[in-house]
């Protein structure tokens, strides 16, 4: 019996020693931790190590973390269509993009003086045509209202229905329909997006008999916001818009610094490309017309799993932050900072983030003490991005207390059962 007790106590002692020797945060061997902070390996923070085929993904407590890499922008990041260079071309293409063009689903009211039998409220059909009474189908998709007006006049003359000098007509837009545009490049959600979609209340108000629609939702700003907003590595000084064979390059830096910005009206099937830089510009990480107003992050701050988030003070307000929030603020919002100075204050946090430049997941370890003392350094206290995860690890004293509690929970039942 004594031999059994002795062996059991030795086993508990071994478990305790192993537990005490464990790291506060997830352990990583020196061979796997390629993100070193010494001068000879600083470049590994920015690029792939071609020598051993490893990529820097785990950044230790004192290792600077800069979202970026030393590389050239790939050729696929530049549109193949020739960019506008001359001032005259720029002026003509700006006029093209400033003129609203009809798309499928748009509704207009066409009234012809002394030609009520040809007048009607029409909608651009799925085939891109409109149909007026007693007249052949007329192409409307991709056509401006002044051009459509000219085409209707010519059609009435060609059909011998009215004299050219006697035609008086007006075209009034009633509703600009939702359109789909594609967005690529340095945005959080590239792909095909629907913009200018109205709520049920707005649609009901449109049926009130008034005419006119400003198509505010067909702007480049709404398209970028629908794609999750630009990421901080975006080059917003040369955003490219492609419409068929035409291409225009626009500068949207005024959205951030307050300078005048162009106002362009999009149409269906337009394509927007946001070139990316090889570095992050933290000044772009803030709410604006072309960025996300807020972000959602995932926080875990529990030593032991809880049955509800309320027990850990992690609710929707603690996981939603304004865009531009940094790691320290997110850690504070997750209830991971504070407590008894000697026992609970010295905690560690781990940030799990996807780098938009490399499209790889990076893990950044920081101690709360380092974050508090060097919070103004962006490479120590990085900006949070949508979908980031934050995990909090307790201090060494708390870990020892939990180990002692675990051993006690084993010894007491064993004693009651007569094992010890």
Short mmCIF file of C-alpha atoms in Angstrom, two decimals:
data_model
loop_
_atom_site.label_atom_id
_atom_site.label_comp_id
_atom_site.label_asym_id
_atom_site.label_seq_id
_atom_site.Cartn_x
_atom_site.Cartn_y
_atom_site.Cartn_z
CA UNK A 1 0.00 0.00 0.00
CA UNK A 2 2.78 2.40 0.86
CA UNK A 3 4.52 1.54 -2.41
CA UNK A 4 1.36 2.43 -4.36
CA UNK A 5 1.06 5.76 -2.55
CA UNK A 6 4.71 6.54 -3.17
CA UNK A 7 4.42 5.80 -6.87
CA UNK A 8 1.27 7.91 -7.12
CA UNK A 9 2.90 10.87 -5.36
CA UNK A 10 5.94 10.60 -7.63
CA UNK A 11 3.66 10.66 -10.66
CA UNK A 12 1.92 13.78 -9.39
CA UNK A 13 5.30 15.39 -8.73
CA UNK A 14 6.47 14.65 -12.26
CA UNK A 15 3.24 16.12 -13.70
CA UNK A 16 3.66 19.22 -11.57
CA UNK A 17 7.28 19.74 -12.59
CA UNK A 18 6.41 19.33 -16.27
CA UNK A 19 3.52 21.75 -15.93
CA UNK A 20 5.62 24.35 -14.14
CA UNK A 21 8.26 24.13 -16.83
CA UNK A 22 5.70 24.78 -19.59
CA UNK A 23 5.50 28.15 -21.29
CA UNK A 24 2.72 30.60 -20.57
CA UNK A 25 1.93 30.84 -24.25
CA UNK A 26 2.03 28.07 -26.87
CA UNK A 27 5.53 26.58 -27.03
CA UNK A 28 7.53 26.69 -30.24
CA UNK A 29 10.90 25.15 -30.85
CA UNK A 30 13.85 27.36 -31.75
CA UNK A 31 14.03 25.68 -35.13
CA UNK A 32 10.41 26.55 -35.94
CA UNK A 33 10.63 30.11 -34.65
CA UNK A 34 12.17 31.69 -37.75
CA UNK A 35 11.06 35.19 -36.76
CA UNK A 36 14.15 36.17 -34.80
CA UNK A 37 14.72 39.65 -33.41
CA UNK A 38 18.49 39.83 -33.86
CA UNK A 39 19.93 42.10 -36.53
CA UNK A 40 21.02 39.29 -38.81
CA UNK A 41 17.47 38.00 -39.13
CA UNK A 42 15.41 41.19 -39.18
CA UNK A 43 14.74 40.80 -42.89
CA UNK A 44 12.87 37.58 -42.16
CA UNK A 45 10.11 39.72 -40.73
CA UNK A 46 9.45 41.07 -44.21
CA UNK A 47 10.17 38.24 -46.65
CA UNK A 48 10.29 34.50 -47.17
CA UNK A 49 13.47 32.67 -46.25
CA UNK A 50 14.47 31.01 -49.50
CA UNK A 51 17.38 29.20 -47.92
CA UNK A 52 15.38 26.83 -45.76
CA UNK A 53 11.98 27.23 -47.43
CA UNK A 54 10.37 28.50 -44.23
CA UNK A 55 8.12 31.52 -43.91
CA UNK A 56 8.13 33.84 -40.92
CA UNK A 57 4.73 33.40 -39.26
CA UNK A 58 5.34 33.35 -35.49
CA UNK A 59 6.57 36.59 -33.93
CA UNK A 60 7.83 36.33 -30.38
CA UNK A 61 7.25 38.78 -27.58
CA UNK A 62 10.09 41.13 -28.57
CA UNK A 63 10.09 40.51 -32.32
CA UNK A 64 8.82 43.49 -34.35
CA UNK A 65 5.79 42.67 -36.49
CA UNK A 66 5.41 44.67 -39.68
CA UNK A 67 2.70 43.61 -42.12
CA UNK A 68 4.63 43.73 -45.35
CA UNK A 69 7.33 42.03 -47.37
CA UNK A 70 10.22 42.98 -49.61
CA UNK A 71 9.03 42.24 -53.09
CA UNK A 72 7.85 43.87 -56.29
CA UNK A 73 4.20 44.20 -57.16
CA UNK A 74 3.34 41.32 -59.46
CA UNK A 75 2.39 41.95 -63.06
CA UNK A 76 -1.14 40.75 -62.48
CA UNK A 77 -1.62 43.72 -60.14
CA UNK A 78 -1.54 46.08 -63.13
CA UNK A 79 -4.42 46.08 -65.63
CA UNK A 80 -3.45 45.00 -69.12
CA UNK A 81 -5.43 47.83 -70.75
CA UNK A 82 -3.37 50.89 -71.61
CA UNK A 83 -3.68 53.60 -68.98
CA UNK A 84 -4.74 57.14 -69.91
CA UNK A 85 -1.78 59.47 -70.23
CA UNK A 86 -2.80 62.68 -72.05
CA UNK A 87 -4.90 65.42 -70.48
CA UNK A 88 -7.37 65.36 -73.38
CA UNK A 89 -7.98 61.63 -72.98
CA UNK A 90 -8.41 62.08 -69.25
CA UNK A 91 -11.00 64.83 -69.78
CA UNK A 92 -12.96 62.78 -72.31
CA UNK A 93 -12.95 59.65 -70.18
CA UNK A 94 -13.87 61.62 -67.08
CA UNK A 95 -16.90 62.91 -68.99
CA UNK A 96 -17.73 59.34 -69.95
CA UNK A 97 -17.63 58.12 -66.36
CA UNK A 98 -19.45 61.20 -65.05
CA UNK A 99 -22.40 60.62 -67.38
CA UNK A 100 -24.86 58.09 -65.90
CA UNK A 101 -25.49 55.21 -68.27
CA UNK A 102 -28.61 53.08 -68.18
CA UNK A 103 -28.36 49.51 -66.90
CA UNK A 104 -30.76 46.58 -66.73
CA UNK A 105 -33.59 47.36 -64.31
CA UNK A 106 -33.43 51.15 -64.62
CA UNK A 107 -36.82 52.85 -65.01
CA UNK A 108 -37.41 56.02 -67.00
CA UNK A 109 -40.45 58.07 -67.96
CA UNK A 110 -40.62 58.99 -71.65
CA UNK A 111 -43.13 61.69 -72.64
CA UNK A 112 -43.61 62.80 -76.25
CA UNK A 113 -45.47 66.04 -77.00
CA UNK A 114 -48.47 65.34 -79.25
CA UNK A 115 -47.46 61.71 -79.18
CA UNK A 116 -49.15 60.34 -76.10
CA UNK A 117 -49.65 56.98 -77.80
CA UNK A 118 -45.85 56.53 -77.82
CA UNK A 119 -45.26 57.82 -74.28
CA UNK A 120 -44.76 55.37 -71.42
CA UNK A 121 -42.88 54.53 -68.24
CA UNK A 122 -40.46 51.81 -69.26
CA UNK A 123 -37.81 49.62 -67.65
CA UNK A 124 -34.63 48.37 -69.26
CA UNK A 125 -35.28 44.67 -69.76
CA UNK A 126 -32.86 41.83 -69.13
CA UNK A 127 -31.93 41.92 -72.82
CA UNK A 128 -30.87 45.57 -72.47
CA UNK A 129 -33.75 47.00 -74.54
CA UNK A 130 -36.74 49.23 -73.81
CA UNK A 131 -40.13 48.82 -75.50
CA UNK A 132 -42.31 51.83 -76.34
CA UNK A 133 -45.85 51.38 -77.68
CA UNK A 134 -46.02 50.86 -81.45
CA UNK A 135 -42.25 51.18 -81.80
CA UNK A 136 -39.50 48.59 -82.32
CA UNK A 137 -37.28 47.61 -79.41
CA UNK A 138 -34.58 50.16 -78.68
CA UNK A 139 -31.15 49.47 -77.16
CA UNK A 140 -30.83 51.18 -73.76
CA UNK A 141 -28.22 49.29 -71.72
CA UNK A 142 -24.98 51.31 -71.64
CA UNK A 143 -26.69 54.32 -73.24
CA UNK A 144 -26.88 57.76 -71.64
CA UNK A 145 -30.18 59.59 -71.35
CA UNK A 146 -29.19 62.31 -73.90
CA UNK A 147 -28.19 59.59 -76.38
CA UNK A 148 -31.41 57.67 -75.76
CA UNK A 149 -33.40 60.83 -76.39
CA UNK A 150 -31.62 61.30 -79.70
CA UNK A 151 -32.19 57.64 -80.68
CA UNK A 152 -35.94 57.84 -79.97
CA UNK A 153 -36.28 60.94 -82.13
CA UNK A 154 -34.47 59.19 -84.97
CA UNK A 155 -36.64 56.11 -84.57
CA UNK A 156 -39.85 58.14 -84.84
CA UNK A 157 -38.54 59.73 -88.01
CA UNK A 158 -37.38 56.43 -89.50
CA UNK A 159 -40.81 54.89 -88.82
CA UNK A 160 -42.52 57.85 -90.57
CA UNK A 161 -44.53 58.58 -87.45
CA UNK A 162 -43.46 62.18 -86.80
CA UNK A 163 -41.59 64.96 -88.55
CA UNK A 164 -38.04 65.61 -87.36
CA UNK A 165 -38.57 69.29 -86.54
CA UNK A 166 -41.85 68.64 -84.71
CA UNK A 167 -40.63 66.12 -82.16
CA UNK A 168 -40.52 67.29 -78.56
CA UNK A 169 -39.82 64.69 -75.88
CA UNK A 170 -38.50 64.45 -72.36
CA UNK A 171 -36.89 61.53 -70.51
CA UNK A 172 -36.91 61.53 -66.72
CA UNK A 173 -35.17 58.83 -64.65
CA UNK A 174 -37.55 57.32 -62.12
CA UNK A 175 -35.32 54.76 -60.42
CA UNK A 176 -31.74 53.62 -60.80
CA UNK A 177 -31.71 49.88 -60.22
CA UNK A 178 -29.11 47.93 -58.21
CA UNK A 179 -26.10 46.97 -60.29
CA UNK A 180 -23.30 44.46 -59.94
CA UNK A 181 -19.68 45.55 -60.17
CA UNK A 182 -16.49 43.58 -59.61
CA UNK A 183 -13.72 44.72 -57.28
CA UNK A 184 -10.19 43.32 -57.05
CA UNK A 185 -6.89 44.17 -55.43
CA UNK A 186 -6.23 45.52 -51.95
CA UNK A 187 -9.73 45.13 -50.47
CA UNK A 188 -10.86 42.79 -47.73
CA UNK A 189 -13.60 41.07 -49.77
CA UNK A 190 -12.74 41.11 -53.50
CA UNK A 191 -15.30 39.77 -55.93
CA UNK A 192 -18.69 40.61 -57.44
CA UNK A 193 -20.81 42.99 -55.36
CA UNK A 194 -24.28 44.51 -55.67
CA UNK A 195 -24.56 48.24 -54.99
CA UNK A 196 -27.36 50.82 -54.97
CA UNK A 197 -29.73 48.30 -53.40
CA UNK A 198 -32.56 50.13 -51.65
CA UNK A 199 -34.59 49.26 -48.61
CA UNK A 200 -38.29 48.45 -48.72
CA UNK A 201 -39.10 51.88 -47.30
CA UNK A 202 -37.13 53.66 -50.03
CA UNK A 203 -38.78 51.56 -52.73
CA UNK A 204 -42.19 52.44 -51.32
CA UNK A 205 -41.31 56.15 -51.31
CA UNK A 206 -40.20 55.91 -54.95
CA UNK A 207 -43.76 54.95 -55.92
CA UNK A 208 -45.15 58.19 -54.53
CA UNK A 209 -45.40 59.94 -57.89
CA UNK A 210 -42.25 62.07 -57.75
CA UNK A 211 -39.59 61.80 -60.44
CA UNK A 212 -35.82 61.80 -60.36
CA UNK A 213 -33.17 59.69 -58.64
CA UNK A 214 -29.63 60.78 -57.79
CA UNK A 215 -28.16 57.23 -57.91
CA UNK A 216 -26.06 57.90 -54.81
CA UNK A 217 -25.42 54.20 -54.36
CA UNK A 218 -23.68 53.86 -57.73
CA UNK A 219 -20.51 55.61 -56.63
CA UNK A 220 -17.04 54.13 -56.42
CA UNK A 221 -17.12 54.74 -52.67
CA UNK A 222 -20.12 52.45 -52.21
CA UNK A 223 -18.47 49.79 -54.36
CA UNK A 224 -15.31 49.83 -52.25
CA UNK A 225 -17.30 49.74 -49.03
CA UNK A 226 -19.36 46.81 -50.34
CA UNK A 227 -16.11 44.92 -50.88
CA UNK A 228 -15.23 45.22 -47.20
CA UNK A 229 -13.29 48.45 -47.64
CA UNK A 230 -9.70 48.99 -48.69
CA UNK A 231 -6.93 47.37 -46.67
CA UNK A 232 -4.06 49.46 -45.25
CA UNK A 233 -1.72 48.27 -48.02
CA UNK A 234 -3.88 49.88 -50.74
CA UNK A 235 -2.52 52.51 -53.11
CA UNK A 236 -5.55 54.78 -53.33
CA UNK A 237 -3.72 57.34 -55.47
CA UNK A 238 -4.14 55.23 -58.63
CA UNK A 239 -7.37 53.25 -58.42
CA UNK A 240 -8.32 51.92 -61.84
CA UNK A 241 -11.88 51.74 -63.21
CA UNK A 242 -12.49 49.68 -66.34
CA UNK A 243 -15.63 49.96 -68.47
CA UNK A 244 -15.45 47.77 -71.54
CA UNK A 245 -12.38 48.89 -73.48
CA UNK A 246 -12.11 52.17 -71.58
CA UNK A 247 -10.02 52.64 -68.47
CA UNK A 248 -9.50 55.57 -66.14
CA UNK A 249 -7.18 56.01 -63.19
CA UNK A 250 -8.46 58.10 -60.26
CA UNK A 251 -6.88 59.47 -57.11
CA UNK A 252 -8.95 59.01 -53.95
CA UNK A 253 -6.43 60.26 -51.39
CA UNK A 254 -8.76 63.19 -50.75
CA UNK A 255 -11.10 60.81 -48.92
CA UNK A 256 -8.44 60.54 -46.22
CA UNK A 257 -6.76 63.98 -46.25
CA UNK A 258 -9.74 66.13 -47.26
CA UNK A 259 -8.65 67.16 -50.76
CA UNK A 260 -11.26 67.28 -53.57
CA UNK A 261 -12.14 63.87 -54.98
CA UNK A 262 -13.76 62.91 -58.29
CA UNK A 263 -17.41 61.84 -58.37
CA UNK A 264 -17.95 59.00 -60.80
CA UNK A 265 -21.21 57.17 -61.48
CA UNK A 266 -20.81 53.45 -62.08
CA UNK A 267 -22.85 51.19 -64.32
CA UNK A 268 -23.36 47.45 -64.39
CA UNK A 269 -20.31 45.32 -65.20
CA UNK A 270 -17.79 48.03 -64.31
CA UNK A 271 -14.57 46.73 -62.77
CA UNK A 272 -12.59 48.45 -60.00
CA UNK A 273 -9.01 47.51 -59.23
CA UNK A 274 -7.16 48.78 -56.14
CA UNK A 275 -3.37 48.41 -56.53
CA UNK A 276 -1.49 47.24 -53.46
CA UNK A 277 1.71 48.50 -51.89
CA UNK A 278 4.39 46.32 -50.31
CA UNK A 279 3.88 48.04 -46.96
CA UNK A 280 1.05 49.03 -44.64
CA UNK A 281 -0.08 52.63 -44.22
CA UNK A 282 -1.67 52.87 -40.78
CA UNK A 283 -3.28 56.20 -41.71
CA UNK A 284 -5.68 54.25 -43.96
CA UNK A 285 -6.90 52.22 -41.00
CA UNK A 286 -9.75 54.45 -39.87
CA UNK A 287 -13.46 54.82 -40.66
CA UNK A 288 -14.07 56.60 -43.96
CA UNK A 289 -16.16 56.38 -47.13
CA UNK A 290 -13.88 53.69 -48.57
CA UNK A 291 -13.08 51.69 -45.43
CA UNK A 292 -15.09 49.56 -43.07
CA UNK A 293 -16.72 51.64 -40.29
CA UNK A 294 -16.08 48.88 -37.77
CA UNK A 295 -14.52 45.46 -37.42
CA UNK A 296 -15.37 42.23 -35.63
CA UNK A 297 -12.64 40.34 -33.78
CA UNK A 298 -12.76 37.13 -31.76
CA UNK A 299 -11.52 37.19 -28.17
CA UNK A 300 -10.78 34.40 -25.70
CA UNK A 301 -9.78 35.48 -22.20
CA UNK A 302 -10.72 32.47 -20.07
CA UNK A 303 -8.50 30.15 -18.07
CA UNK A 304 -11.34 27.64 -18.09
CA UNK A 305 -14.20 27.44 -20.60
CA UNK A 306 -17.41 29.14 -19.48
CA UNK A 307 -20.99 28.26 -20.28
CA UNK A 308 -21.72 31.78 -21.60
CA UNK A 309 -19.89 34.90 -22.75
CA UNK A 310 -21.58 36.93 -20.02
CA UNK A 311 -19.50 35.17 -17.37
CA UNK A 312 -16.31 36.38 -19.02
CA UNK A 313 -17.57 39.91 -19.84
CA UNK A 314 -17.11 39.25 -23.57
CA UNK A 315 -20.20 40.51 -25.42
CA UNK A 316 -20.88 42.02 -28.82
CA UNK A 317 -19.57 45.41 -27.70
CA UNK A 318 -16.31 43.85 -26.56
CA UNK A 319 -15.73 42.17 -29.91
CA UNK A 320 -16.75 45.04 -32.20
CA UNK A 321 -14.36 47.94 -32.51
CA UNK A 322 -13.99 51.01 -34.73
CA UNK A 323 -11.69 50.36 -37.65
CA UNK A 324 -8.19 51.45 -36.68
CA UNK A 325 -8.30 49.96 -33.17
CA UNK A 326 -4.94 48.57 -32.07
CA UNK A 327 -4.09 45.37 -30.24
CA UNK A 328 -3.81 46.95 -26.77
CA UNK A 329 -7.29 48.47 -27.02
CA UNK A 330 -8.70 45.14 -28.16
CA UNK A 331 -7.02 43.39 -25.25
CA UNK A 332 -8.49 45.92 -22.84
CA UNK A 333 -11.93 45.45 -24.43
CA UNK A 334 -11.54 41.71 -23.94
CA UNK A 335 -11.05 42.17 -20.18
CA UNK A 336 -7.46 40.91 -20.34
CA UNK A 337 -5.70 43.88 -18.70
CA UNK A 338 -5.63 44.72 -15.01
CA UNK A 339 -6.00 42.74 -11.82
CA UNK A 340 -3.63 42.26 -8.91
CA UNK A 341 -0.24 43.65 -9.85
CA UNK A 342 1.79 40.83 -8.32
CA UNK A 343 -0.35 37.90 -9.47
CA UNK A 344 -2.57 38.71 -12.46
CA UNK A 345 -1.10 41.74 -14.23
CA UNK A 346 1.80 40.07 -16.06
CA UNK A 347 -0.25 38.35 -18.75
CA UNK A 348 0.52 37.45 -22.32
CA UNK A 349 -1.66 37.81 -25.41
CA UNK A 350 -1.52 36.15 -28.80
CA UNK A 351 -2.84 37.83 -31.95
CA UNK A 352 -3.88 35.58 -34.83
CA UNK A 353 -4.23 37.65 -38.00
CA UNK A 354 -4.32 37.11 -41.74
CA UNK A 355 -1.86 39.29 -43.59
CA UNK A 356 -3.67 40.76 -46.64
CA UNK A 357 -0.37 41.11 -48.50
CA UNK A 358 0.91 37.55 -48.16
CA UNK A 359 -2.53 35.97 -47.61
CA UNK A 360 -0.91 33.95 -44.81
CA UNK A 361 -1.87 33.63 -41.15
CA UNK A 362 0.58 35.27 -38.73
CA UNK A 363 0.75 34.70 -34.97
CA UNK A 364 2.04 37.55 -32.81
CA UNK A 365 2.88 37.07 -29.14
CA UNK A 366 3.04 40.06 -26.82
CA UNK A 367 3.17 40.53 -23.07
CA UNK A 368 0.75 43.04 -21.60
CA UNK A 369 3.68 44.83 -19.96
CA UNK A 370 5.37 45.35 -23.34
CA UNK A 371 2.12 46.53 -24.91
CA UNK A 372 1.54 49.04 -22.13
CA UNK A 373 5.08 50.41 -22.15
CA UNK A 374 5.49 50.57 -25.95
CA UNK A 375 1.94 51.09 -27.16
CA UNK A 376 2.91 53.92 -29.54
CA UNK A 377 5.09 51.60 -31.66
CA UNK A 378 3.12 50.14 -34.55
CA UNK A 379 5.37 47.08 -34.83
CA UNK A 380 4.70 46.25 -31.18
CA UNK A 381 1.04 47.30 -31.04
CA UNK A 382 -0.34 46.50 -34.54
CA UNK A 383 -3.69 47.57 -35.95
CA UNK A 384 -6.48 45.00 -35.71
CA UNK A 385 -8.01 43.80 -38.96
CA UNK A 386 -11.45 42.27 -39.59
CA UNK A 387 -11.64 38.67 -38.41
CA UNK A 388 -8.56 38.82 -36.15
CA UNK A 389 -8.41 36.59 -33.09
CA UNK A 390 -7.04 37.51 -29.66
CA UNK A 391 -6.22 34.96 -26.97
CA UNK A 392 -5.21 35.96 -23.44
CA UNK A 393 -2.95 33.81 -21.27
CA UNK A 394 -2.73 34.22 -17.51
CA UNK A 395 0.40 35.11 -15.57
CA UNK A 396 2.90 32.59 -14.20
CA UNK A 397 1.54 32.96 -10.66
CA UNK A 398 -1.97 32.18 -11.87
CA UNK A 399 -0.66 29.14 -13.74
CA UNK A 400 1.02 27.79 -10.60
CA UNK A 401 -2.20 28.31 -8.65
CA UNK A 402 -4.17 26.39 -11.28
CA UNK A 403 -1.62 23.56 -11.20
CA UNK A 404 -1.88 23.35 -7.41
CA UNK A 405 -5.67 23.35 -7.67
CA UNK A 406 -5.55 20.56 -10.24
CA UNK A 407 -3.26 18.41 -8.07
CA UNK A 408 -5.52 19.03 -5.07
CA UNK A 409 -8.59 17.96 -7.05
CA UNK A 410 -6.82 14.67 -7.76
CA UNK A 411 -5.39 14.02 -4.27
CA UNK A 412 -8.58 14.72 -2.28
CA UNK A 413 -10.80 12.23 -4.15
CA UNK A 414 -7.95 9.71 -4.11
CA UNK A 415 -7.68 10.09 -0.34
CA UNK A 416 -11.40 9.64 0.15
CA UNK A 417 -11.36 6.52 -2.00
CA UNK A 418 -8.53 5.08 0.07
CA UNK A 419 -5.99 5.11 -2.72
CA UNK A 420 -3.60 7.28 -0.67
#
